[in-house]
Amino acid sequence: GVQTCALPISQGRLEALLNFQTMVADLTGMDVSTASLLDEATAAAEAMTMLLRVQSRRVDNVVGPPQFFVADTCYPQTIDVLMSRAEPLGIELIVGDMGTVEFGDRVFGALVQSPDEAGMVHDLRGFIARANASGVLVAVATDLLSLVLLSPPGEAGADVVVGSAQRFGVPMGYGGPHAAFFATREKHVRQAPGRIIGVSVDAHG
């Protein structure tokens, strides 16, 4: 009995994850989405470490520890997790105002949030263009449901989009962290964390 019912259950789970990835990629305006990250703060930390890997050439060519900018309007729990993850990796975290930040040679990436911790929606196109002009890649933390109405971060030029899927799932009353989402560009897919559920075509089409 176990053998015969195991396939449909796993197949159904894969199909659900594929649907989740498709929805996230569509709403964020990104090329690919992964499955199975714990929560939003962890996804943001994974974005930071992925951008560090992607920017390895830039990081290797500067003197001093690599720097990662975090907007002070990000969720405080996200900033706390980033600090914990950055320290053992030798990353210097810069928390500040996204409107006035200057990108030095050691800054490899940035994280901004919209809607932010106060619920403010930001037009990120100017910030992302300024960051990219300095060779800095940008991750955006966002609310998935807000993207039903707002322009997706992918259209603004984001390299990574993260957040919590709680708004589409189990209510807060059940406790614990809610599943994160993580979307990125096709060119970064080999560096992306988590799993990517794909569709293949067999010999019979």
PDB file of C-alpha atoms in Angstrom:
ATOM      1  CA  GLY A   1       0.000   0.000   0.000  1.00  0.00           C
ATOM      2  CA  VAL A   2       2.791   2.428   0.874  1.00  0.00           C
ATOM      3  CA  GLN A   3       4.544   1.879  -2.441  1.00  0.00           C
ATOM      4  CA  THR A   4       1.450   2.457  -4.549  1.00  0.00           C
ATOM      5  CA  CYS A   5       0.385   5.713  -2.837  1.00  0.00           C
ATOM      6  CA  ALA A   6       3.861   7.262  -2.498  1.00  0.00           C
ATOM      7  CA  LEU A   7       4.083   8.324  -6.149  1.00  0.00           C
ATOM      8  CA  PRO A   8       0.826  10.339  -6.333  1.00  0.00           C
ATOM      9  CA  ILE A   9       1.625  12.133  -3.064  1.00  0.00           C
ATOM     10  CA  SER A  10       5.136  13.141  -4.164  1.00  0.00           C
ATOM     11  CA  GLN A  11       3.840  14.001  -7.628  1.00  0.00           C
ATOM     12  CA  GLY A  12       1.165  16.242  -6.096  1.00  0.00           C
ATOM     13  CA  ARG A  13       3.754  17.973  -3.901  1.00  0.00           C
ATOM     14  CA  LEU A  14       5.998  18.627  -6.899  1.00  0.00           C
ATOM     15  CA  GLU A  15       3.060  20.013  -8.859  1.00  0.00           C
ATOM     16  CA  ALA A  16       2.117  22.311  -5.959  1.00  0.00           C
ATOM     17  CA  LEU A  17       5.707  23.579  -5.714  1.00  0.00           C
ATOM     18  CA  LEU A  18       5.803  24.150  -9.467  1.00  0.00           C
ATOM     19  CA  ASN A  19       2.578  26.180  -9.231  1.00  0.00           C
ATOM     20  CA  PHE A  20       4.087  28.153  -6.322  1.00  0.00           C
ATOM     21  CA  GLN A  21       7.250  28.913  -8.318  1.00  0.00           C
ATOM     22  CA  THR A  22       5.224  29.962 -11.370  1.00  0.00           C
ATOM     23  CA  MET A  23       3.059  32.320  -9.300  1.00  0.00           C
ATOM     24  CA  VAL A  24       6.086  33.881  -7.590  1.00  0.00           C
ATOM     25  CA  ALA A  25       7.992  34.381 -10.857  1.00  0.00           C
ATOM     26  CA  ASP A  26       4.923  35.982 -12.458  1.00  0.00           C
ATOM     27  CA  LEU A  27       4.185  38.347  -9.556  1.00  0.00           C
ATOM     28  CA  THR A  28       7.811  39.391  -8.974  1.00  0.00           C
ATOM     29  CA  GLY A  29       8.622  39.821 -12.673  1.00  0.00           C
ATOM     30  CA  MET A  30      11.641  37.528 -12.393  1.00  0.00           C
ATOM     31  CA  ASP A  31      12.871  34.657 -14.598  1.00  0.00           C
ATOM     32  CA  VAL A  32      13.013  31.855 -12.027  1.00  0.00           C
ATOM     33  CA  SER A  33      11.790  31.119  -8.519  1.00  0.00           C
ATOM     34  CA  THR A  34      13.010  28.513  -6.043  1.00  0.00           C
ATOM     35  CA  ALA A  35      11.082  26.469  -3.480  1.00  0.00           C
ATOM     36  CA  SER A  36      11.704  25.515   0.141  1.00  0.00           C
ATOM     37  CA  LEU A  37      13.259  28.409   2.027  1.00  0.00           C
ATOM     38  CA  LEU A  38      12.342  28.852   5.663  1.00  0.00           C
ATOM     39  CA  ASP A  39      11.219  32.456   6.181  1.00  0.00           C
ATOM     40  CA  GLU A  40      11.635  35.990   4.812  1.00  0.00           C
ATOM     41  CA  ALA A  41      14.668  36.941   6.925  1.00  0.00           C
ATOM     42  CA  THR A  42      16.466  33.712   5.956  1.00  0.00           C
ATOM     43  CA  ALA A  43      15.631  34.331   2.282  1.00  0.00           C
ATOM     44  CA  ALA A  44      17.136  37.842   2.580  1.00  0.00           C
ATOM     45  CA  ALA A  45      20.306  36.351   4.094  1.00  0.00           C
ATOM     46  CA  GLU A  46      20.439  33.824   1.242  1.00  0.00           C
ATOM     47  CA  ALA A  47      20.093  36.718  -1.209  1.00  0.00           C
ATOM     48  CA  MET A  48      23.078  38.446   0.401  1.00  0.00           C
ATOM     49  CA  THR A  49      25.274  35.334   0.215  1.00  0.00           C
ATOM     50  CA  MET A  50      24.157  34.571  -3.347  1.00  0.00           C
ATOM     51  CA  LEU A  51      25.057  38.095  -4.477  1.00  0.00           C
ATOM     52  CA  LEU A  52      28.440  37.671  -2.758  1.00  0.00           C
ATOM     53  CA  ARG A  53      29.053  34.537  -4.865  1.00  0.00           C
ATOM     54  CA  VAL A  54      27.843  36.237  -8.044  1.00  0.00           C
ATOM     55  CA  GLN A  55      30.091  39.244  -7.330  1.00  0.00           C
ATOM     56  CA  SER A  56      33.177  37.190  -6.377  1.00  0.00           C
ATOM     57  CA  ARG A  57      35.319  38.860  -9.047  1.00  0.00           C
ATOM     58  CA  ARG A  58      34.430  42.345  -7.762  1.00  0.00           C
ATOM     59  CA  VAL A  59      35.019  41.307  -4.133  1.00  0.00           C
ATOM     60  CA  ASP A  60      38.407  39.730  -4.929  1.00  0.00           C
ATOM     61  CA  ASN A  61      39.646  42.908  -6.589  1.00  0.00           C
ATOM     62  CA  VAL A  62      39.156  45.290  -3.649  1.00  0.00           C
ATOM     63  CA  VAL A  63      41.097  45.788  -0.424  1.00  0.00           C
ATOM     64  CA  GLY A  64      39.188  45.246   2.805  1.00  0.00           C
ATOM     65  CA  PRO A  65      36.043  43.293   3.748  1.00  0.00           C
ATOM     66  CA  PRO A  66      33.160  43.194   1.265  1.00  0.00           C
ATOM     67  CA  GLN A  67      30.227  45.448   2.163  1.00  0.00           C
ATOM     68  CA  PHE A  68      26.475  44.898   1.858  1.00  0.00           C
ATOM     69  CA  PHE A  69      24.045  47.805   2.139  1.00  0.00           C
ATOM     70  CA  VAL A  70      20.721  47.324   3.919  1.00  0.00           C
ATOM     71  CA  ALA A  71      18.042  50.021   3.932  1.00  0.00           C
ATOM     72  CA  ASP A  72      17.056  51.022   7.466  1.00  0.00           C
ATOM     73  CA  THR A  73      13.412  50.662   6.398  1.00  0.00           C
ATOM     74  CA  CYS A  74      13.744  46.860   6.130  1.00  0.00           C
ATOM     75  CA  TYR A  75      12.095  44.718   8.803  1.00  0.00           C
ATOM     76  CA  PRO A  76      14.201  44.752  12.008  1.00  0.00           C
ATOM     77  CA  GLN A  77      14.155  40.943  12.232  1.00  0.00           C
ATOM     78  CA  THR A  78      15.564  40.786   8.688  1.00  0.00           C
ATOM     79  CA  ILE A  79      18.386  43.167   9.615  1.00  0.00           C
ATOM     80  CA  ASP A  80      19.137  41.059  12.723  1.00  0.00           C
ATOM     81  CA  VAL A  81      19.409  37.841  10.691  1.00  0.00           C
ATOM     82  CA  LEU A  82      21.599  39.583   8.092  1.00  0.00           C
ATOM     83  CA  MET A  83      23.945  40.755  10.864  1.00  0.00           C
ATOM     84  CA  SER A  84      24.185  37.206  12.249  1.00  0.00           C
ATOM     85  CA  ARG A  85      24.899  35.747   8.801  1.00  0.00           C
ATOM     86  CA  ALA A  86      27.321  38.510   7.712  1.00  0.00           C
ATOM     87  CA  GLU A  87      29.681  38.346  10.703  1.00  0.00           C
ATOM     88  CA  PRO A  88      31.151  34.839  10.217  1.00  0.00           C
ATOM     89  CA  LEU A  89      31.413  35.451   6.461  1.00  0.00           C
ATOM     90  CA  GLY A  90      33.451  38.610   6.992  1.00  0.00           C
ATOM     91  CA  ILE A  91      30.828  40.816   5.346  1.00  0.00           C
ATOM     92  CA  GLU A  92      30.540  44.376   6.636  1.00  0.00           C
ATOM     93  CA  LEU A  93      26.875  45.357   6.891  1.00  0.00           C
ATOM     94  CA  ILE A  94      25.989  49.004   6.220  1.00  0.00           C
ATOM     95  CA  VAL A  95      22.522  49.945   7.492  1.00  0.00           C
ATOM     96  CA  GLY A  96      21.368  53.348   6.288  1.00  0.00           C
ATOM     97  CA  ASP A  97      19.151  55.612   4.221  1.00  0.00           C
ATOM     98  CA  MET A  98      18.625  54.303   0.696  1.00  0.00           C
ATOM     99  CA  GLY A  99      18.096  57.848  -0.545  1.00  0.00           C
ATOM    100  CA  THR A 100      21.531  59.126   0.461  1.00  0.00           C
ATOM    101  CA  VAL A 101      23.799  56.063   0.393  1.00  0.00           C
ATOM    102  CA  GLU A 102      27.023  56.305  -1.596  1.00  0.00           C
ATOM    103  CA  PHE A 103      28.275  53.046  -3.115  1.00  0.00           C
ATOM    104  CA  GLY A 104      31.991  52.481  -2.609  1.00  0.00           C
ATOM    105  CA  ASP A 105      34.127  49.908  -4.409  1.00  0.00           C
ATOM    106  CA  ARG A 106      33.689  47.364  -1.606  1.00  0.00           C
ATOM    107  CA  VAL A 107      29.862  47.336  -1.796  1.00  0.00           C
ATOM    108  CA  PHE A 108      28.788  44.271  -3.777  1.00  0.00           C
ATOM    109  CA  GLY A 109      25.056  44.234  -3.054  1.00  0.00           C
ATOM    110  CA  ALA A 110      22.101  45.948  -1.431  1.00  0.00           C
ATOM    111  CA  LEU A 111      18.760  45.034   0.121  1.00  0.00           C
ATOM    112  CA  VAL A 112      15.766  47.365   0.093  1.00  0.00           C
ATOM    113  CA  GLN A 113      12.151  46.760   1.055  1.00  0.00           C
ATOM    114  CA  SER A 114       8.900  47.891  -0.572  1.00  0.00           C
ATOM    115  CA  PRO A 115       6.349  48.041   0.946  1.00  0.00           C
ATOM    116  CA  ASP A 116       8.700  48.701   3.872  1.00  0.00           C
ATOM    117  CA  GLU A 117       8.357  48.164   7.623  1.00  0.00           C
ATOM    118  CA  ALA A 118       6.109  51.252   7.874  1.00  0.00           C
ATOM    119  CA  GLY A 119       3.965  50.124   4.928  1.00  0.00           C
ATOM    120  CA  MET A 120       5.435  52.729   2.558  1.00  0.00           C
ATOM    121  CA  VAL A 121       5.666  51.821  -1.126  1.00  0.00           C
ATOM    122  CA  HIS A 122       8.838  53.013  -2.885  1.00  0.00           C
ATOM    123  CA  ASP A 123       9.597  53.532  -6.563  1.00  0.00           C
ATOM    124  CA  LEU A 124      12.876  51.605  -6.658  1.00  0.00           C
ATOM    125  CA  ARG A 125      13.870  52.294 -10.265  1.00  0.00           C
ATOM    126  CA  GLY A 126      16.122  55.257  -9.408  1.00  0.00           C
ATOM    127  CA  PHE A 127      17.857  53.442  -6.537  1.00  0.00           C
ATOM    128  CA  ILE A 128      18.454  50.283  -8.574  1.00  0.00           C
ATOM    129  CA  ALA A 129      19.770  52.264 -11.556  1.00  0.00           C
ATOM    130  CA  ARG A 130      22.153  54.172  -9.255  1.00  0.00           C
ATOM    131  CA  ALA A 131      23.331  50.936  -7.634  1.00  0.00           C
ATOM    132  CA  ASN A 132      23.828  49.159 -10.973  1.00  0.00           C
ATOM    133  CA  ALA A 133      25.811  52.129 -12.300  1.00  0.00           C
ATOM    134  CA  SER A 134      28.254  51.497  -9.433  1.00  0.00           C
ATOM    135  CA  GLY A 135      28.366  47.742 -10.129  1.00  0.00           C
ATOM    136  CA  VAL A 136      26.124  46.913  -7.149  1.00  0.00           C
ATOM    137  CA  LEU A 137      23.420  44.227  -7.458  1.00  0.00           C
ATOM    138  CA  VAL A 138      20.103  44.740  -5.662  1.00  0.00           C
ATOM    139  CA  ALA A 139      17.783  42.427  -3.745  1.00  0.00           C
ATOM    140  CA  VAL A 140      14.248  43.601  -2.970  1.00  0.00           C
ATOM    141  CA  ALA A 141      12.111  42.324  -0.102  1.00  0.00           C
ATOM    142  CA  THR A 142       8.428  42.714  -0.855  1.00  0.00           C
ATOM    143  CA  ASP A 143       4.879  41.654  -0.026  1.00  0.00           C
ATOM    144  CA  LEU A 144       3.675  39.093  -2.552  1.00  0.00           C
ATOM    145  CA  LEU A 145       0.023  40.173  -2.377  1.00  0.00           C
ATOM    146  CA  SER A 146       0.938  43.823  -2.974  1.00  0.00           C
ATOM    147  CA  LEU A 147       2.461  42.785  -6.310  1.00  0.00           C
ATOM    148  CA  VAL A 148      -1.008  41.948  -7.592  1.00  0.00           C
ATOM    149  CA  LEU A 149      -1.422  45.752  -7.873  1.00  0.00           C
ATOM    150  CA  LEU A 150       2.106  47.192  -7.833  1.00  0.00           C
ATOM    151  CA  SER A 151       4.764  47.066 -10.544  1.00  0.00           C
ATOM    152  CA  PRO A 152       6.990  44.016  -9.922  1.00  0.00           C
ATOM    153  CA  PRO A 153      10.571  44.589  -8.705  1.00  0.00           C
ATOM    154  CA  GLY A 154      11.836  42.632 -11.715  1.00  0.00           C
ATOM    155  CA  GLU A 155      10.641  45.432 -13.986  1.00  0.00           C
ATOM    156  CA  ALA A 156      12.578  47.938 -11.858  1.00  0.00           C
ATOM    157  CA  GLY A 157      15.796  45.949 -12.442  1.00  0.00           C
ATOM    158  CA  ALA A 158      16.071  43.874  -9.254  1.00  0.00           C
ATOM    159  CA  ASP A 159      18.443  40.885  -9.305  1.00  0.00           C
ATOM    160  CA  VAL A 160      16.705  39.062  -6.448  1.00  0.00           C
ATOM    161  CA  VAL A 161      13.215  39.359  -4.950  1.00  0.00           C
ATOM    162  CA  VAL A 162      12.410  37.807  -1.567  1.00  0.00           C
ATOM    163  CA  GLY A 163       9.618  37.842   0.959  1.00  0.00           C
ATOM    164  CA  SER A 164       7.083  35.780   2.886  1.00  0.00           C
ATOM    165  CA  ALA A 165       4.311  33.741   1.288  1.00  0.00           C
ATOM    166  CA  GLN A 166       2.191  34.002   4.449  1.00  0.00           C
ATOM    167  CA  ARG A 167      -0.358  36.226   2.705  1.00  0.00           C
ATOM    168  CA  PHE A 168      -1.204  33.339   0.390  1.00  0.00           C
ATOM    169  CA  GLY A 169      -1.136  30.577   2.993  1.00  0.00           C
ATOM    170  CA  VAL A 170      -1.679  29.474   6.561  1.00  0.00           C
ATOM    171  CA  PRO A 171      -2.885  32.257   8.889  1.00  0.00           C
ATOM    172  CA  MET A 172      -0.548  33.578  11.592  1.00  0.00           C
ATOM    173  CA  GLY A 173      -2.511  31.780  14.338  1.00  0.00           C
ATOM    174  CA  TYR A 174      -0.748  28.490  13.646  1.00  0.00           C
ATOM    175  CA  GLY A 175       2.592  29.952  14.730  1.00  0.00           C
ATOM    176  CA  GLY A 176       6.114  29.533  13.411  1.00  0.00           C
ATOM    177  CA  PRO A 177       7.792  31.129  10.416  1.00  0.00           C
ATOM    178  CA  HIS A 178       5.996  31.096   7.084  1.00  0.00           C
ATOM    179  CA  ALA A 179       7.409  29.835   3.818  1.00  0.00           C
ATOM    180  CA  ALA A 180       9.641  32.313   2.064  1.00  0.00           C
ATOM    181  CA  PHE A 181       9.854  32.954  -1.646  1.00  0.00           C
ATOM    182  CA  PHE A 182      13.061  33.639  -3.580  1.00  0.00           C
ATOM    183  CA  ALA A 183      13.131  34.714  -7.215  1.00  0.00           C
ATOM    184  CA  THR A 184      16.078  35.730  -9.353  1.00  0.00           C
ATOM    185  CA  ARG A 185      17.348  36.150 -12.898  1.00  0.00           C
ATOM    186  CA  GLU A 186      18.116  33.220 -15.197  1.00  0.00           C
ATOM    187  CA  LYS A 187      21.826  34.138 -15.275  1.00  0.00           C
ATOM    188  CA  HIS A 188      22.076  33.655 -11.480  1.00  0.00           C
ATOM    189  CA  VAL A 189      20.149  30.374 -11.366  1.00  0.00           C
ATOM    190  CA  ARG A 190      23.181  28.162 -10.653  1.00  0.00           C
ATOM    191  CA  GLN A 191      23.940  30.214  -7.533  1.00  0.00           C
ATOM    192  CA  ALA A 192      20.333  30.242  -6.265  1.00  0.00           C
ATOM    193  CA  PRO A 193      19.559  28.599  -2.896  1.00  0.00           C
ATOM    194  CA  GLY A 194      16.833  26.044  -2.217  1.00  0.00           C
ATOM    195  CA  ARG A 195      15.335  23.776  -4.844  1.00  0.00           C
ATOM    196  CA  ILE A 196      14.007  24.505  -8.304  1.00  0.00           C
ATOM    197  CA  ILE A 197      11.218  22.256  -9.533  1.00  0.00           C
ATOM    198  CA  GLY A 198      11.286  21.993 -13.308  1.00  0.00           C
ATOM    199  CA  VAL A 199       9.351  20.347 -16.121  1.00  0.00           C
ATOM    200  CA  SER A 200      11.084  17.997 -18.535  1.00  0.00           C
ATOM    201  CA  VAL A 201       9.888  16.320 -21.730  1.00  0.00           C
ATOM    202  CA  ASP A 202      10.402  12.582 -22.093  1.00  0.00           C
ATOM    203  CA  ALA A 203      11.106  10.573 -25.277  1.00  0.00           C
ATOM    204  CA  HIS A 204       7.370  10.337 -25.962  1.00  0.00           C
ATOM    205  CA  GLY A 205       6.800  14.098 -25.727  1.00  0.00           C
TER     206      GLY A 205
END
